[in-house]
mmCIF file of C-alpha atoms in Angstrom:
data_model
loop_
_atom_site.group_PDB
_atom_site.id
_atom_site.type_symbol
_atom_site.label_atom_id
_atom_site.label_comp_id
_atom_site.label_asym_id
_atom_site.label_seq_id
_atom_site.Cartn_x
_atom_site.Cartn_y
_atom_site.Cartn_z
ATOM 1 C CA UNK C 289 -26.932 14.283 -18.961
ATOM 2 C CA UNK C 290 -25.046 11.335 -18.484
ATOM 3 C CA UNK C 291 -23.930 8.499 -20.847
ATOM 4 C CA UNK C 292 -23.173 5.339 -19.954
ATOM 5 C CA UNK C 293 -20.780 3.542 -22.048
ATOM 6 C CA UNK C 294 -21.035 -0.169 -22.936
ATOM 7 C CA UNK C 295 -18.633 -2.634 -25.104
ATOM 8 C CA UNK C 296 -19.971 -5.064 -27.584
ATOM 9 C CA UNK C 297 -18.179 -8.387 -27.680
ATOM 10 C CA UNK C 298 -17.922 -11.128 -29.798
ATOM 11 C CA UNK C 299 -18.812 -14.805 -28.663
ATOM 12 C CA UNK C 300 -19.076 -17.922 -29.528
ATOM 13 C CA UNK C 301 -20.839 -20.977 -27.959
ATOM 14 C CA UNK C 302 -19.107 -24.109 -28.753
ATOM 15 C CA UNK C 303 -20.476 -27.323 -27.149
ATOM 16 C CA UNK C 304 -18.528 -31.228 -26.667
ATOM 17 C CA UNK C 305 -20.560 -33.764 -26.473
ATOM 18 C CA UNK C 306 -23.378 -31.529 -25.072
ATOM 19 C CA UNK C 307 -21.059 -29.725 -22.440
ATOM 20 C CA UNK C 308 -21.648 -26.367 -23.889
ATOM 21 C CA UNK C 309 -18.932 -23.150 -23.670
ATOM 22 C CA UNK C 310 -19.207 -19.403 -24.259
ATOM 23 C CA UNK C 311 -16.238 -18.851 -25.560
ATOM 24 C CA UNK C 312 -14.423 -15.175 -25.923
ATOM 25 C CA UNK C 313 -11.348 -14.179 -28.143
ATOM 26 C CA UNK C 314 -9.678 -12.144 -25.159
ATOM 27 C CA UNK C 315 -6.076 -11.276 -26.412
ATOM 28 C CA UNK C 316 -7.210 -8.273 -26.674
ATOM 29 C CA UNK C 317 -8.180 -8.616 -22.410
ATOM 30 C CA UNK C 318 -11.400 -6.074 -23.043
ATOM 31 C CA UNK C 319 -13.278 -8.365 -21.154
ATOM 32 C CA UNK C 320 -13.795 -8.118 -17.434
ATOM 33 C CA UNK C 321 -12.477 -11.476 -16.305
ATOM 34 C CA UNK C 322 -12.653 -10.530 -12.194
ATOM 35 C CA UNK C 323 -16.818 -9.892 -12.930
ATOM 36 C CA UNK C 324 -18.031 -12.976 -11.383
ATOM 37 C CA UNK C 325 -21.648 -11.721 -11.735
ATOM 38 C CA UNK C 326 -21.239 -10.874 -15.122
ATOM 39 C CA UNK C 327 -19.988 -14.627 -15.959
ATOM 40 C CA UNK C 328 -22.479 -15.946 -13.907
ATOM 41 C CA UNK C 329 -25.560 -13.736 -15.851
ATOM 42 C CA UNK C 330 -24.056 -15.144 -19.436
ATOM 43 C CA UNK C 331 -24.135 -19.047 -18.190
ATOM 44 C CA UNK C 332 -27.250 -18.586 -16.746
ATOM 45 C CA UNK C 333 -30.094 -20.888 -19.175
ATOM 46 C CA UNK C 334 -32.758 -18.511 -18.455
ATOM 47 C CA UNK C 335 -31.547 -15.027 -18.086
ATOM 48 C CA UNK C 336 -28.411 -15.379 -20.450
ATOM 49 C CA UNK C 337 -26.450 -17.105 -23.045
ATOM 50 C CA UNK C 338 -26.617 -20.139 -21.795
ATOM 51 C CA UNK C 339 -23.705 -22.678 -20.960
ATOM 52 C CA UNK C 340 -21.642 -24.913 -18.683
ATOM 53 C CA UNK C 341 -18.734 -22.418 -17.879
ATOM 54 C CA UNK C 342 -16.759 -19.667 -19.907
ATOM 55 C CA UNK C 343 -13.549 -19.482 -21.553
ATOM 56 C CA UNK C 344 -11.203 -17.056 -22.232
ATOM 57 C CA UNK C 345 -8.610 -17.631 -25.246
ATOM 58 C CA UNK C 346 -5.675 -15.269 -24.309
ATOM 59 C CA UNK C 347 -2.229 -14.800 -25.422
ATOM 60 C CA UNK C 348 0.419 -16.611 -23.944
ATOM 61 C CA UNK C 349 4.373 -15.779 -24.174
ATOM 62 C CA UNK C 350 5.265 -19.398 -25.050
ATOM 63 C CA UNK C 351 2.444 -21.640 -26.343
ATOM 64 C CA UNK C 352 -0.100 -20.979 -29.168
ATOM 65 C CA UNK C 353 -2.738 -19.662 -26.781
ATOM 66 C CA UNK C 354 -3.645 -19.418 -22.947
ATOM 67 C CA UNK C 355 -7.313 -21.083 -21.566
ATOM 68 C CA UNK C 356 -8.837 -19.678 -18.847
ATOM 69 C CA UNK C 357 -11.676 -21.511 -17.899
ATOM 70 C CA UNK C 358 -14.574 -20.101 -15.218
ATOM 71 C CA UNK C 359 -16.943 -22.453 -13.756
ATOM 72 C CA UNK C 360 -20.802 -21.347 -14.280
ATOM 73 C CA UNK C 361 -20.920 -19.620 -10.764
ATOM 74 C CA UNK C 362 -18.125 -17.298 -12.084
ATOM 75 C CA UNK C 363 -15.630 -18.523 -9.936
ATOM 76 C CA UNK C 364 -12.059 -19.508 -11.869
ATOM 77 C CA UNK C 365 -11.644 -23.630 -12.539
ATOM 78 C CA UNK C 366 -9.281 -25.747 -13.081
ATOM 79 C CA UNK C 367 -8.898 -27.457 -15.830
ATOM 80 C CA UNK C 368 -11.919 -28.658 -18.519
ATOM 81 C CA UNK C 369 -11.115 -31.376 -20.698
ATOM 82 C CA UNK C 370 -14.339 -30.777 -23.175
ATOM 83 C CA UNK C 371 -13.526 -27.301 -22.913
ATOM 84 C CA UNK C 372 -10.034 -27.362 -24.052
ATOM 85 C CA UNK C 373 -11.578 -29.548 -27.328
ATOM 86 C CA UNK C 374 -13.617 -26.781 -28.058
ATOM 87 C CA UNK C 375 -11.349 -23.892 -27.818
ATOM 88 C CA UNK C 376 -8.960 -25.934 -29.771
ATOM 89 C CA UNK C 377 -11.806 -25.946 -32.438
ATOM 90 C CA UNK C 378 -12.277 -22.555 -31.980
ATOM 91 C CA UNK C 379 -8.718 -21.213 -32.399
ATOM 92 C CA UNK C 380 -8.530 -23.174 -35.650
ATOM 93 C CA UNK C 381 -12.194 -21.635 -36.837
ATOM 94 C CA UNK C 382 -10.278 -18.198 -35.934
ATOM 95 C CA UNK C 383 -6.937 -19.497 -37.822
ATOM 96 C CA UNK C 384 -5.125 -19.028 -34.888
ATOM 97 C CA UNK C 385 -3.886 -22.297 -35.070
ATOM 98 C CA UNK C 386 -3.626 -24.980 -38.351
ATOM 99 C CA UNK C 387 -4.526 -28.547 -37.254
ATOM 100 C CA UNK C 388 -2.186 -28.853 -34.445
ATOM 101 C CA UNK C 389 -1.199 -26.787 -31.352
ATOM 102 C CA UNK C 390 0.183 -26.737 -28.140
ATOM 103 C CA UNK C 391 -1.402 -24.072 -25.756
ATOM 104 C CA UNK C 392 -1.575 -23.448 -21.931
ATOM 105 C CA UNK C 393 -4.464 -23.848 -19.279
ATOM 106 C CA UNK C 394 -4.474 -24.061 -15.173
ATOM 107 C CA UNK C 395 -2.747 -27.340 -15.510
ATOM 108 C CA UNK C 396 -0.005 -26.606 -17.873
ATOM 109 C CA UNK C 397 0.732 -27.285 -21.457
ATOM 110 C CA UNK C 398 -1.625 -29.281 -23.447
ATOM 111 C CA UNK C 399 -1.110 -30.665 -27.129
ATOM 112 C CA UNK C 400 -4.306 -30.452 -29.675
ATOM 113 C CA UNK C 401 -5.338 -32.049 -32.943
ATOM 114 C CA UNK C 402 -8.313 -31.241 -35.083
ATOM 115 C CA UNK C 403 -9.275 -32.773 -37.922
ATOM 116 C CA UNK C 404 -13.302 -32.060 -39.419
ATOM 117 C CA UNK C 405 -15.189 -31.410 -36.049
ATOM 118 C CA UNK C 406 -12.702 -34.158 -34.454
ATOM 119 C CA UNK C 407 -10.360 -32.822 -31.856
ATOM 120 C CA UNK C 408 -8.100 -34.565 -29.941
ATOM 121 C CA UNK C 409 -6.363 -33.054 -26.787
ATOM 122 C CA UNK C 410 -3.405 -34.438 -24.473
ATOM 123 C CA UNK C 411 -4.305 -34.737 -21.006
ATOM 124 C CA UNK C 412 -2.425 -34.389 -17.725
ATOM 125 C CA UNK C 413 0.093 -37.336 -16.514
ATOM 126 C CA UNK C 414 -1.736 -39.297 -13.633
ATOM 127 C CA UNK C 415 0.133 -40.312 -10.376
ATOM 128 C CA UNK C 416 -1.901 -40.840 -7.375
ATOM 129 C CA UNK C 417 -5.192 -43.391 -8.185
ATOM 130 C CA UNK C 418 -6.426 -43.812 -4.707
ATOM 131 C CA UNK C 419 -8.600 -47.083 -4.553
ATOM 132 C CA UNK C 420 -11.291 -46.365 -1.912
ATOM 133 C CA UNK C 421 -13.365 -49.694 -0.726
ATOM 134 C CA UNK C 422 -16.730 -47.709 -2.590
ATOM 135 C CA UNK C 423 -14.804 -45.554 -4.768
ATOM 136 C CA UNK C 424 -11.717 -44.054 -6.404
ATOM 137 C CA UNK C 425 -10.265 -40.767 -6.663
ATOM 138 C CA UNK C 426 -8.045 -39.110 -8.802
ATOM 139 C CA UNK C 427 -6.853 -35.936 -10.595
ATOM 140 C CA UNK C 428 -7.082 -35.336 -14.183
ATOM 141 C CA UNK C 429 -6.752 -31.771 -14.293
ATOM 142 C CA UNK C 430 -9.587 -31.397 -11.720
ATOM 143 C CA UNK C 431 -10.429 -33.835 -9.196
ATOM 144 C CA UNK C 432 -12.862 -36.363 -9.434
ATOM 145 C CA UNK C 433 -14.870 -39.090 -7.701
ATOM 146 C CA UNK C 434 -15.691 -42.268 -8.958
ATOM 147 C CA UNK C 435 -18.031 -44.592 -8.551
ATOM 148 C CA UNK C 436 -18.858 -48.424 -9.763
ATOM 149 C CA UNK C 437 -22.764 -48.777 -10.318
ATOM 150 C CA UNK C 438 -25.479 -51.475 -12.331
ATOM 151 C CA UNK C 439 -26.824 -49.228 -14.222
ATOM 152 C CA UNK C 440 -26.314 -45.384 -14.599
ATOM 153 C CA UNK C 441 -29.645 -44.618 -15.510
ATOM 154 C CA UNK C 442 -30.493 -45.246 -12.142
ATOM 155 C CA UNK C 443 -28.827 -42.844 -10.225
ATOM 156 C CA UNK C 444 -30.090 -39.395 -9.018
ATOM 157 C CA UNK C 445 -26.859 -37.804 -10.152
ATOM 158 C CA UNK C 446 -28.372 -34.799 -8.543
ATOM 159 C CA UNK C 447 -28.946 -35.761 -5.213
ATOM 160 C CA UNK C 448 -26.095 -38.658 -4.704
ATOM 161 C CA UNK C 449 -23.772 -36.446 -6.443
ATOM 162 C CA UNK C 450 -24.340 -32.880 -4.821
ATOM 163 C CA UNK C 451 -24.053 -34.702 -1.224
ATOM 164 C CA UNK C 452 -20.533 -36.287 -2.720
ATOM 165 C CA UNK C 453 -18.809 -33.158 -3.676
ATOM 166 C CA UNK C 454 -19.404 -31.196 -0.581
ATOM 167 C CA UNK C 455 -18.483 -34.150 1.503
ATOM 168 C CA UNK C 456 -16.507 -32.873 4.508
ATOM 169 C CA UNK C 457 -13.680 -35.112 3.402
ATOM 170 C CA UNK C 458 -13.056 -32.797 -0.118
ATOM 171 C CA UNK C 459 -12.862 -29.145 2.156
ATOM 172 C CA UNK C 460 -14.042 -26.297 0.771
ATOM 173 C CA UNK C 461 -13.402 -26.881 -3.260
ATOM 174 C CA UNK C 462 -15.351 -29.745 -3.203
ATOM 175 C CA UNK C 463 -14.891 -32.595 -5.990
ATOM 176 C CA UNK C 464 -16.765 -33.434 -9.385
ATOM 177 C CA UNK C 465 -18.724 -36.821 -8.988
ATOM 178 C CA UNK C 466 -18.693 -39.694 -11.586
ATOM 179 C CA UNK C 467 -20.846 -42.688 -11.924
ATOM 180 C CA UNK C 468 -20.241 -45.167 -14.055
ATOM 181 C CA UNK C 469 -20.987 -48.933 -15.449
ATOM 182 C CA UNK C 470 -18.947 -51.010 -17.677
ATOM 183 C CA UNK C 471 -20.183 -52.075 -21.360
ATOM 184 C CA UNK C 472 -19.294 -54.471 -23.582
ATOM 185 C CA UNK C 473 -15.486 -54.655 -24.107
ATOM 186 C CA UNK C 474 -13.742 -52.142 -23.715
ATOM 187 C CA UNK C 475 -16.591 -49.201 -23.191
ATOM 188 C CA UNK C 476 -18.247 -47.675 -20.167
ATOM 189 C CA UNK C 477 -21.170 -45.251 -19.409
ATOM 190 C CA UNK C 478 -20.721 -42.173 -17.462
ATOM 191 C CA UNK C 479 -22.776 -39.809 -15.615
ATOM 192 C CA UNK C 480 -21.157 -36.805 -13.754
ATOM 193 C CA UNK C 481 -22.306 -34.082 -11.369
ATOM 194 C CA UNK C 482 -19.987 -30.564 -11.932
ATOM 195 C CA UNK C 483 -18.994 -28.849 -8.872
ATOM 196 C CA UNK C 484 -19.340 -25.005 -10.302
ATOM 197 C CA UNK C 485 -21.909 -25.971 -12.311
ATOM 198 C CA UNK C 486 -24.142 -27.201 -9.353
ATOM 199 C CA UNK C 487 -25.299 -30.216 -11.704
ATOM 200 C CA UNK C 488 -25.409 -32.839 -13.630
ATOM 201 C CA UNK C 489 -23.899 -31.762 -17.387
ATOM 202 C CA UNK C 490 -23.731 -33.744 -20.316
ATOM 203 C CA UNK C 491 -20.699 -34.811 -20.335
ATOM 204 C CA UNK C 492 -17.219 -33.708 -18.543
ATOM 205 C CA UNK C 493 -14.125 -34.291 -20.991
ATOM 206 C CA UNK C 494 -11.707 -35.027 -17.126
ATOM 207 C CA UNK C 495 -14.567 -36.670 -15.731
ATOM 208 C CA UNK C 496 -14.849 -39.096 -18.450
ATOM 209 C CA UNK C 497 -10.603 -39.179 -18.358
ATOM 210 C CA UNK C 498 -10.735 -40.315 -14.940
ATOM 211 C CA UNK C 499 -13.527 -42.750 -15.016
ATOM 212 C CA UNK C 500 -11.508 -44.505 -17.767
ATOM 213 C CA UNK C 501 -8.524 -44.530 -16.218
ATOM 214 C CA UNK C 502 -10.300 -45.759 -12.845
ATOM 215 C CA UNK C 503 -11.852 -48.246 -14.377
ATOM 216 C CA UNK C 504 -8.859 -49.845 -16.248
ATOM 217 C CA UNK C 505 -6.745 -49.046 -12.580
ATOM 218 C CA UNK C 506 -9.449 -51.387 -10.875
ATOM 219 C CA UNK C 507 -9.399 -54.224 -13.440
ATOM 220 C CA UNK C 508 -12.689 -53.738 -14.898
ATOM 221 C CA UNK C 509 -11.482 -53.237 -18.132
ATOM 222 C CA UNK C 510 -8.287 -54.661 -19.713
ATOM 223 C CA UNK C 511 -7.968 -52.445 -22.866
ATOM 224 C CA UNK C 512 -5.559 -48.852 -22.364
ATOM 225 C CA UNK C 513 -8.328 -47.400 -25.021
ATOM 226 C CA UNK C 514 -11.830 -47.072 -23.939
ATOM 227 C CA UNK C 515 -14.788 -45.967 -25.539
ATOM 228 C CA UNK C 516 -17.500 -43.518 -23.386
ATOM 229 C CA UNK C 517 -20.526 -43.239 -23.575
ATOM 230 C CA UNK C 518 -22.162 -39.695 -22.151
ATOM 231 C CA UNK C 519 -25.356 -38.573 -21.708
ATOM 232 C CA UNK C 520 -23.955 -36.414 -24.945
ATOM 233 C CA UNK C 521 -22.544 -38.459 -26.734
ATOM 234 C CA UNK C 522 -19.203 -40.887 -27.605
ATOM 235 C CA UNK C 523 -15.665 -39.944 -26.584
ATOM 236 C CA UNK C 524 -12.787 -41.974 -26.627
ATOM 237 C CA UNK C 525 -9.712 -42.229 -23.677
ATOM 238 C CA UNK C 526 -6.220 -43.737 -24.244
ATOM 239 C CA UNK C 527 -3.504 -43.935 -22.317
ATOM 240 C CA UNK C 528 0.246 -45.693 -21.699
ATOM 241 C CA UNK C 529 0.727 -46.850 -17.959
ATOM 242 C CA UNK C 530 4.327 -47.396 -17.043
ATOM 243 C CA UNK C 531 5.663 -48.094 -13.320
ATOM 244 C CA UNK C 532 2.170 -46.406 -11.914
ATOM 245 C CA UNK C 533 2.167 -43.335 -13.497
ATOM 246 C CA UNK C 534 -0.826 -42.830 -16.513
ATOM 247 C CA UNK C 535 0.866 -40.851 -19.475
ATOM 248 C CA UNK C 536 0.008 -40.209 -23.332
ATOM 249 C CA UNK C 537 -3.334 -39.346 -22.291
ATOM 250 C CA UNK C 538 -5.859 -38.596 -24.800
ATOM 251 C CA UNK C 539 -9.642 -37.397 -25.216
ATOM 252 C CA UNK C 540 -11.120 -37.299 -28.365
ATOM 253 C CA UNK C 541 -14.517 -36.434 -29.460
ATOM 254 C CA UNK C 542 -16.392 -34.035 -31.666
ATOM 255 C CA UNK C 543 -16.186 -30.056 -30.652
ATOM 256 C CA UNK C 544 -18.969 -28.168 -33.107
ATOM 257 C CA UNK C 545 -19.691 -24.475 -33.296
ATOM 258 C CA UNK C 546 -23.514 -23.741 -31.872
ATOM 259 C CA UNK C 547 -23.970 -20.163 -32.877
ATOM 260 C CA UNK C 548 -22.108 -16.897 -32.134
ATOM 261 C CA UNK C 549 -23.010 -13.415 -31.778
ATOM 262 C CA UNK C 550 -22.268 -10.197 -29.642
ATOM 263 C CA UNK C 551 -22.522 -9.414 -25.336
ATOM 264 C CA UNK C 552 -23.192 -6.180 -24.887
ATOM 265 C CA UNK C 553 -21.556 -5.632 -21.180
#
């Protein structure tokens, strides 16, 4: 007779302004990271858990904790910005951390703050804002596309956004597509299609970064902190410019715990 053996794993789902996250305490590295079917059967909506992407919380020699962060096709991404608020929250539900930490992710080190369901995470430093005549593109962490419309409610994010990030011009790893309109004051709307996730999400924590920082870089809003509005919810971007280069930047939004249980793989 033959036995097959299987290993139960904890998980939790975390979601950031309706960008939701399995999340899985790896330091102990029992789960099969290189599986990209396997991730790709736990984000699925129908068949699985359910989510935007999954994250591994690791150890890491010199910062609290590592992020690794795969898109929900299973492939390895770079950086999430909602993400890394939510495994903030969850390293401080585990007690890894207090209310502060400093951990690691594809893009380097990142500083994090949670207060209540608040959390607060540093952002890369921004160099290169390349103003297109339609658009602007720029790297916070992943790279994005941004563009100016009327109203966001009336774009097909789907269709105007899938033909965007597999553009020629963006090779083979693509870019994540934002659209966005300006508010009153200081706030903006934001709609983004997710390369990975092969559609539109709720909300995308560099997405909404980027479209801030675009839309102060093109004048069309004067204040360095600007309020977002997602298909989520509220988030809020600030940021220091000084002789072109975007530093001290910050998201900040709520990160809540959705439910946890076990995977048995």
């Amino acid at each position: 007779m033959q036995y097959i053996c299987s290993v139960i794993i904890p998980f939790y789902k975390y979601q950031g302004t309706g960008n939701d996250f399995v999340i899985i305490d790896n330091r102990t590295k029992v789960f099969p990271s290189s599986n990209q079917a396997l991730i790709q059967s736990i984000c699925d909506r129908r068949f699985g858990v359910g989510s935007d992407g999954l994250i591994l919380l690791e150890n890491h020699e010199e910062a609290d904790f590592m992020m690794n962060y795969y898109n929900a096709d299973g492939q390895q991404g770079s950086f999430c910005g909602n993400g890394g608020r939510c495994v903030v929250a969850l390293a401080h539900h585990l007690e890894i951390i207090n209310n502060k930490t400093l951990f690691a992710a594809f893009d380097g080190l990142h500083h994090g703050s949670i207060i209540d369901n608040i959390v607060s995470l540093s952002m890369s430093d921004v160099k290169n804002v390349k103003l297109h005549p339609k658009h602007v593109f720029l790297d916070t962490g992943s790279p994005h596309h941004i563009e100016f419309v009327d109203d966001t409610d009336a774009v097909d994010v789907q269709e105007r956004g899938r033909a965007i990030a597999h553009h020629v011009d963006y090779g083979d790893e693509g870019t994540n597509v934002n659209f966005v309109s300006i508010g009153q004051g200081s706030s903006i709307s934001v709609r983004t299609f997710e390369r990975g996730v092969e559609n539109e999400t709720l909300s995308c924590g560099t997405g909404v970064t980027a479209a801030a920082i675009a839309a102060f870089a093109t004048r069309k809003v004067s204040n360095s902190k600007i309020d977002v509005t997602t298909l989520g919810g509220e988030l809020t971007v600030s940021f220091v410019l000084e002789k072109k280069l975007y530093r001290d930047v910050v998201l900040t939004g709520p990160a809540q715990l959705v439910f946890s249980g076990t995977l048995n793989i």
